[in-house]
Amino acid sequence: MRRFYMPHTLFISDLHLSAAHADSMAAFRRFIGEIAPHAERLYILGDLFEYWAGDDDCDDVFHAEVIALLRGLSASQTQVFILHGNRDLLMGVGLTQACHAQLLAEPTLIDLYGTPTLLSHGDTLCTDDIEYQKFRAQVHGAAFQSQFLAQPLAARKAYIQQIRNHSSQEKQHKSMAIMDVNAEAVATMLRDYGYPQLIHGHTHRPNRHEHVVDGKHCVRWVLGDWGVEGNALRCDLNGCAVIGF
Ligand code: MN
């Protein structure tokens, strides 16, 4: 029997898909096969991939499967939108066109069933991590990116691997507080965009927060990362709720 699904939108982030992590890929196949096709829209708010070395890596066998799953979803009438994360910041229109998805700017304001909602990966909010923000400014520069993408794919992958080794060593020394969002950065973002609802990922601390900024009440949803199980925020006319699968 065909089930009735109320029109709804799904938000996911921080899947960190890679050929080395079979569990999260299995969760992604389940999600794309059974859950996402019922949604009107799917928003991927960054870190879909563990890393992305450039759109010329679309032909990699693992990447080709992810792309085919998203393209199939798009063909089944679910619109797909992708925002950059800090790990896959080099995703370009080559990848998103292959997925039949739309690449969004960071951050993007949408109308979510009448509720103005701001979508962000979330890393720009972690302003207490000064080292990271310096790194972010560098790698988001147009000059850095064009110079980097001019290198051969194998060289880019080797460079990213080096950065990843370094950052996992560094993370062990950073306090948990430094790696969370800064309250003032959140307030500034909410103020700049007219006090919307905010949905972001990045911190891997799934939760629902309430903020009062300049007397306005704002809700901030933080999406969780994926492992053996995946999770998504499901929103419809009546509001939002976390689902696991
Ligand atoms: Mn991230």
Short mmCIF file of C-alpha atoms and ligand atoms in Angstrom, two decimals:
data_model
loop_
_atom_site.label_atom_id
_atom_site.label_comp_id
_atom_site.label_asym_id
_atom_site.label_seq_id
_atom_site.Cartn_x
_atom_site.Cartn_y
_atom_site.Cartn_z
CA MET A 1 0.00 0.00 0.00
CA ARG A 2 1.24 3.45 -0.86
CA ARG A 3 1.90 5.59 2.21
CA PHE A 4 0.93 9.22 2.29
CA TYR A 5 3.79 11.60 2.95
CA MET A 6 3.20 15.20 3.91
CA PRO A 7 5.35 17.51 1.73
CA HIS A 8 8.64 17.84 3.57
CA THR A 9 12.29 18.83 3.24
CA LEU A 10 15.34 16.99 4.55
CA PHE A 11 18.65 18.42 5.80
CA ILE A 12 21.82 16.38 6.25
CA SER A 13 25.51 17.18 6.76
CA ASP A 14 28.83 15.70 7.80
CA LEU A 15 28.42 12.31 6.17
CA HIS A 16 32.18 12.28 5.51
CA LEU A 17 31.70 9.69 2.79
CA SER A 18 34.88 7.92 1.74
CA ALA A 19 35.82 4.55 0.31
CA ALA A 20 37.48 3.83 3.68
CA HIS A 21 34.18 4.12 5.62
CA ALA A 22 31.77 1.40 4.51
CA ASP A 23 29.30 2.12 7.36
CA SER A 24 28.40 5.67 6.41
CA MET A 25 28.15 4.69 2.73
CA ALA A 26 25.73 1.88 3.67
CA ALA A 27 23.65 4.43 5.62
CA PHE A 28 23.75 6.76 2.60
CA ARG A 29 22.49 4.01 0.27
CA ARG A 30 19.61 3.31 2.72
CA PHE A 31 18.83 7.00 2.99
CA ILE A 32 18.80 7.59 -0.77
CA GLY A 33 16.86 4.39 -1.43
CA GLU A 34 14.18 4.54 1.24
CA ILE A 35 13.93 7.96 2.88
CA ALA A 36 15.03 10.79 0.61
CA PRO A 37 12.74 9.96 -2.38
CA HIS A 38 9.69 10.95 -0.29
CA ALA A 39 11.02 14.46 0.29
CA GLU A 40 10.40 17.45 -1.98
CA ARG A 41 13.91 18.73 -1.39
CA LEU A 42 17.17 17.49 0.09
CA TYR A 43 19.77 19.95 1.37
CA ILE A 44 23.29 18.65 2.00
CA LEU A 45 24.93 21.23 4.28
CA GLY A 46 28.57 20.38 3.72
CA ASP A 47 31.07 17.60 4.30
CA LEU A 48 29.22 15.15 2.08
CA PHE A 49 32.71 13.80 1.36
CA GLU A 50 35.60 13.21 3.73
CA TYR A 51 37.58 15.28 1.29
CA TRP A 52 37.24 16.52 -2.30
CA ALA A 53 40.38 17.12 -4.35
CA GLY A 54 38.64 18.60 -7.39
CA ASP A 55 35.86 17.87 -9.88
CA ASP A 56 38.23 15.84 -12.06
CA ASP A 57 37.90 13.14 -9.35
CA CYS A 58 34.24 12.42 -10.31
CA ASP A 59 35.30 9.29 -12.22
CA ASP A 60 36.74 7.59 -9.14
CA VAL A 61 34.64 4.43 -8.60
CA PHE A 62 33.51 5.43 -5.10
CA HIS A 63 32.67 8.99 -6.12
CA ALA A 64 30.83 7.73 -9.21
CA GLU A 65 28.48 5.71 -7.00
CA VAL A 66 27.67 8.70 -4.76
CA ILE A 67 27.04 10.83 -7.85
CA ALA A 68 24.80 8.15 -9.41
CA LEU A 69 22.74 7.86 -6.20
CA LEU A 70 22.15 11.63 -6.07
CA ARG A 71 21.37 11.79 -9.78
CA GLY A 72 18.84 8.97 -9.35
CA LEU A 73 17.25 10.80 -6.43
CA SER A 74 16.98 13.96 -8.48
CA ALA A 75 15.34 11.95 -11.29
CA SER A 76 12.76 10.67 -8.76
CA GLN A 77 11.57 14.28 -8.24
CA THR A 78 13.54 15.21 -5.10
CA GLN A 79 15.43 18.46 -5.70
CA VAL A 80 19.00 18.25 -4.38
CA PHE A 81 21.01 21.22 -3.07
CA ILE A 82 24.62 21.09 -1.90
CA LEU A 83 26.57 23.53 0.27
CA HIS A 84 30.33 23.35 0.76
CA GLY A 85 31.78 21.99 3.97
CA ASN A 86 35.30 22.60 5.20
CA ARG A 87 36.44 19.21 3.93
CA ASP A 88 34.81 19.35 0.51
CA LEU A 89 35.23 23.07 -0.10
CA LEU A 90 36.64 22.35 -3.56
CA MET A 91 33.36 20.89 -4.84
CA GLY A 92 32.47 22.75 -8.01
CA VAL A 93 29.71 22.88 -10.60
CA GLY A 94 31.37 19.92 -12.39
CA LEU A 95 30.42 17.72 -9.46
CA THR A 96 27.02 19.27 -8.71
CA GLN A 97 25.97 19.14 -12.38
CA ALA A 98 26.96 15.46 -12.48
CA CYS A 99 24.70 14.95 -9.41
CA HIS A 100 21.90 17.03 -11.00
CA ALA A 101 22.13 19.15 -7.88
CA GLN A 102 22.37 22.86 -7.28
CA LEU A 103 25.43 24.34 -5.56
CA LEU A 104 24.46 26.89 -2.90
CA ALA A 105 26.42 29.85 -1.53
CA GLU A 106 27.52 29.94 2.13
CA PRO A 107 25.19 30.88 3.81
CA THR A 108 21.85 30.66 1.97
CA LEU A 109 18.49 31.96 3.18
CA ILE A 110 15.43 29.92 2.16
CA ASP A 111 11.71 30.01 2.84
CA LEU A 112 11.00 26.75 4.68
CA TYR A 113 7.21 26.36 4.60
CA GLY A 114 6.82 29.99 5.66
CA THR A 115 9.73 30.07 8.14
CA PRO A 116 12.75 32.08 6.95
CA THR A 117 15.64 29.63 7.43
CA LEU A 118 19.37 30.23 7.03
CA LEU A 119 21.51 27.30 5.89
CA SER A 120 25.23 27.16 6.70
CA HIS A 121 27.90 24.54 7.07
CA GLY A 122 28.74 26.14 10.43
CA ASP A 123 32.52 26.42 10.33
CA THR A 124 32.43 30.22 9.96
CA LEU A 125 30.75 30.32 13.38
CA CYS A 126 33.70 28.67 15.14
CA THR A 127 35.57 31.96 15.53
CA ASP A 128 37.36 30.92 18.74
CA ASP A 129 39.51 28.61 16.61
CA ILE A 130 41.73 31.37 15.28
CA GLU A 131 44.19 28.98 13.61
CA TYR A 132 41.36 27.34 11.67
CA GLN A 133 39.86 30.67 10.58
CA LYS A 134 43.27 31.74 9.22
CA PHE A 135 43.53 28.48 7.31
CA ARG A 136 39.96 28.87 6.05
CA ALA A 137 40.60 32.38 4.73
CA GLN A 138 43.66 31.09 2.88
CA VAL A 139 42.02 28.07 1.23
CA HIS A 140 38.90 30.02 0.26
CA GLY A 141 41.02 32.56 -1.64
CA ALA A 142 40.57 32.49 -5.44
CA ALA A 143 44.35 32.63 -6.04
CA PHE A 144 45.02 29.69 -3.72
CA GLN A 145 42.26 27.60 -5.29
CA SER A 146 43.27 28.19 -8.92
CA GLN A 147 46.93 27.49 -8.10
CA PHE A 148 45.95 24.35 -6.17
CA LEU A 149 43.58 23.01 -8.85
CA ALA A 150 46.29 23.52 -11.50
CA GLN A 151 48.32 20.75 -9.84
CA PRO A 152 47.88 17.10 -10.91
CA LEU A 153 45.12 15.20 -9.07
CA ALA A 154 47.59 12.83 -7.37
CA ALA A 155 49.60 15.77 -6.00
CA ARG A 156 46.44 17.41 -4.67
CA LYS A 157 45.37 14.19 -2.93
CA ALA A 158 48.81 13.82 -1.33
CA TYR A 159 48.70 17.43 -0.09
CA ILE A 160 45.20 16.97 1.40
CA GLN A 161 46.32 13.79 3.15
CA GLN A 162 49.19 15.73 4.71
CA ILE A 163 46.81 18.44 6.00
CA ARG A 164 44.43 15.81 7.36
CA ASN A 165 47.20 14.07 9.33
CA HIS A 166 48.28 17.42 10.76
CA SER A 167 44.77 18.53 11.71
CA SER A 168 43.88 15.26 13.46
CA GLN A 169 47.02 15.66 15.59
CA GLU A 170 46.08 19.25 16.34
CA LYS A 171 42.49 18.45 17.26
CA GLN A 172 43.70 16.29 20.15
CA HIS A 173 45.21 19.38 21.76
CA LYS A 174 42.38 21.82 21.13
CA SER A 175 39.79 22.25 23.85
CA MET A 176 36.22 21.18 23.10
CA ALA A 177 35.04 24.77 23.65
CA ILE A 178 37.30 26.17 20.93
CA MET A 179 35.84 23.77 18.38
CA ASP A 180 32.22 24.78 19.08
CA VAL A 181 30.40 27.80 17.71
CA ASN A 182 31.01 31.22 19.24
CA ALA A 183 27.80 32.71 20.70
CA GLU A 184 28.57 36.20 19.39
CA ALA A 185 29.25 34.86 15.87
CA VAL A 186 25.85 33.10 15.96
CA ALA A 187 24.13 36.31 17.14
CA THR A 188 25.83 38.33 14.37
CA MET A 189 24.77 35.87 11.68
CA LEU A 190 21.17 35.81 12.95
CA ARG A 191 21.09 39.63 13.09
CA ASP A 192 22.59 39.99 9.58
CA TYR A 193 19.91 37.76 8.05
CA GLY A 194 16.87 39.16 9.85
CA TYR A 195 16.63 36.71 12.78
CA PRO A 196 15.83 33.52 10.84
CA GLN A 197 15.80 29.93 11.98
CA LEU A 198 19.35 28.58 11.49
CA ILE A 199 20.35 25.07 10.40
CA HIS A 200 24.02 24.05 10.32
CA GLY A 201 26.37 21.13 10.87
CA HIS A 202 30.14 20.93 11.27
CA THR A 203 30.45 20.68 15.08
CA HIS A 204 29.02 17.13 15.29
CA ARG A 205 26.95 18.21 18.30
CA PRO A 206 23.36 17.57 17.16
CA ASN A 207 20.94 19.66 19.15
CA ARG A 208 18.18 22.25 19.09
CA HIS A 209 19.17 25.59 20.59
CA GLU A 210 17.10 28.67 21.29
CA HIS A 211 18.65 32.13 21.01
CA VAL A 212 17.26 35.53 21.90
CA VAL A 213 19.02 38.17 19.77
CA ASP A 214 17.96 41.84 20.10
CA GLY A 215 14.74 40.57 21.70
CA LYS A 216 13.98 38.24 18.77
CA HIS A 217 13.56 34.53 19.36
CA CYS A 218 15.55 32.26 16.99
CA VAL A 219 15.88 28.49 16.81
CA ARG A 220 19.22 26.93 15.78
CA TRP A 221 19.32 23.29 14.69
CA VAL A 222 22.69 21.54 14.65
CA LEU A 223 22.83 18.46 12.44
CA GLY A 224 24.72 15.34 13.52
CA ASP A 225 27.52 13.55 11.70
CA TRP A 226 27.06 10.06 10.25
CA GLY A 227 28.53 6.72 11.23
CA VAL A 228 26.87 3.30 11.28
CA GLU A 229 23.61 5.25 11.48
CA GLY A 230 22.64 8.32 9.57
CA ASN A 231 20.47 11.19 10.75
CA ALA A 232 18.55 13.99 9.13
CA LEU A 233 16.40 16.93 10.09
CA ARG A 234 12.94 16.55 8.58
CA CYS A 235 10.87 19.72 8.26
CA ASP A 236 7.30 20.28 7.12
CA LEU A 237 4.54 22.84 7.71
CA ASN A 238 4.28 21.78 11.35
CA GLY A 239 7.96 22.14 12.20
CA CYS A 240 11.17 20.11 12.30
CA ALA A 241 12.23 16.85 13.91
CA VAL A 242 15.35 14.69 13.85
CA ILE A 243 15.07 11.27 12.24
CA GLY A 244 17.60 8.42 12.40
CA PHE A 245 18.06 5.48 10.05
MN MN B 1 32.82 20.36 8.73
#
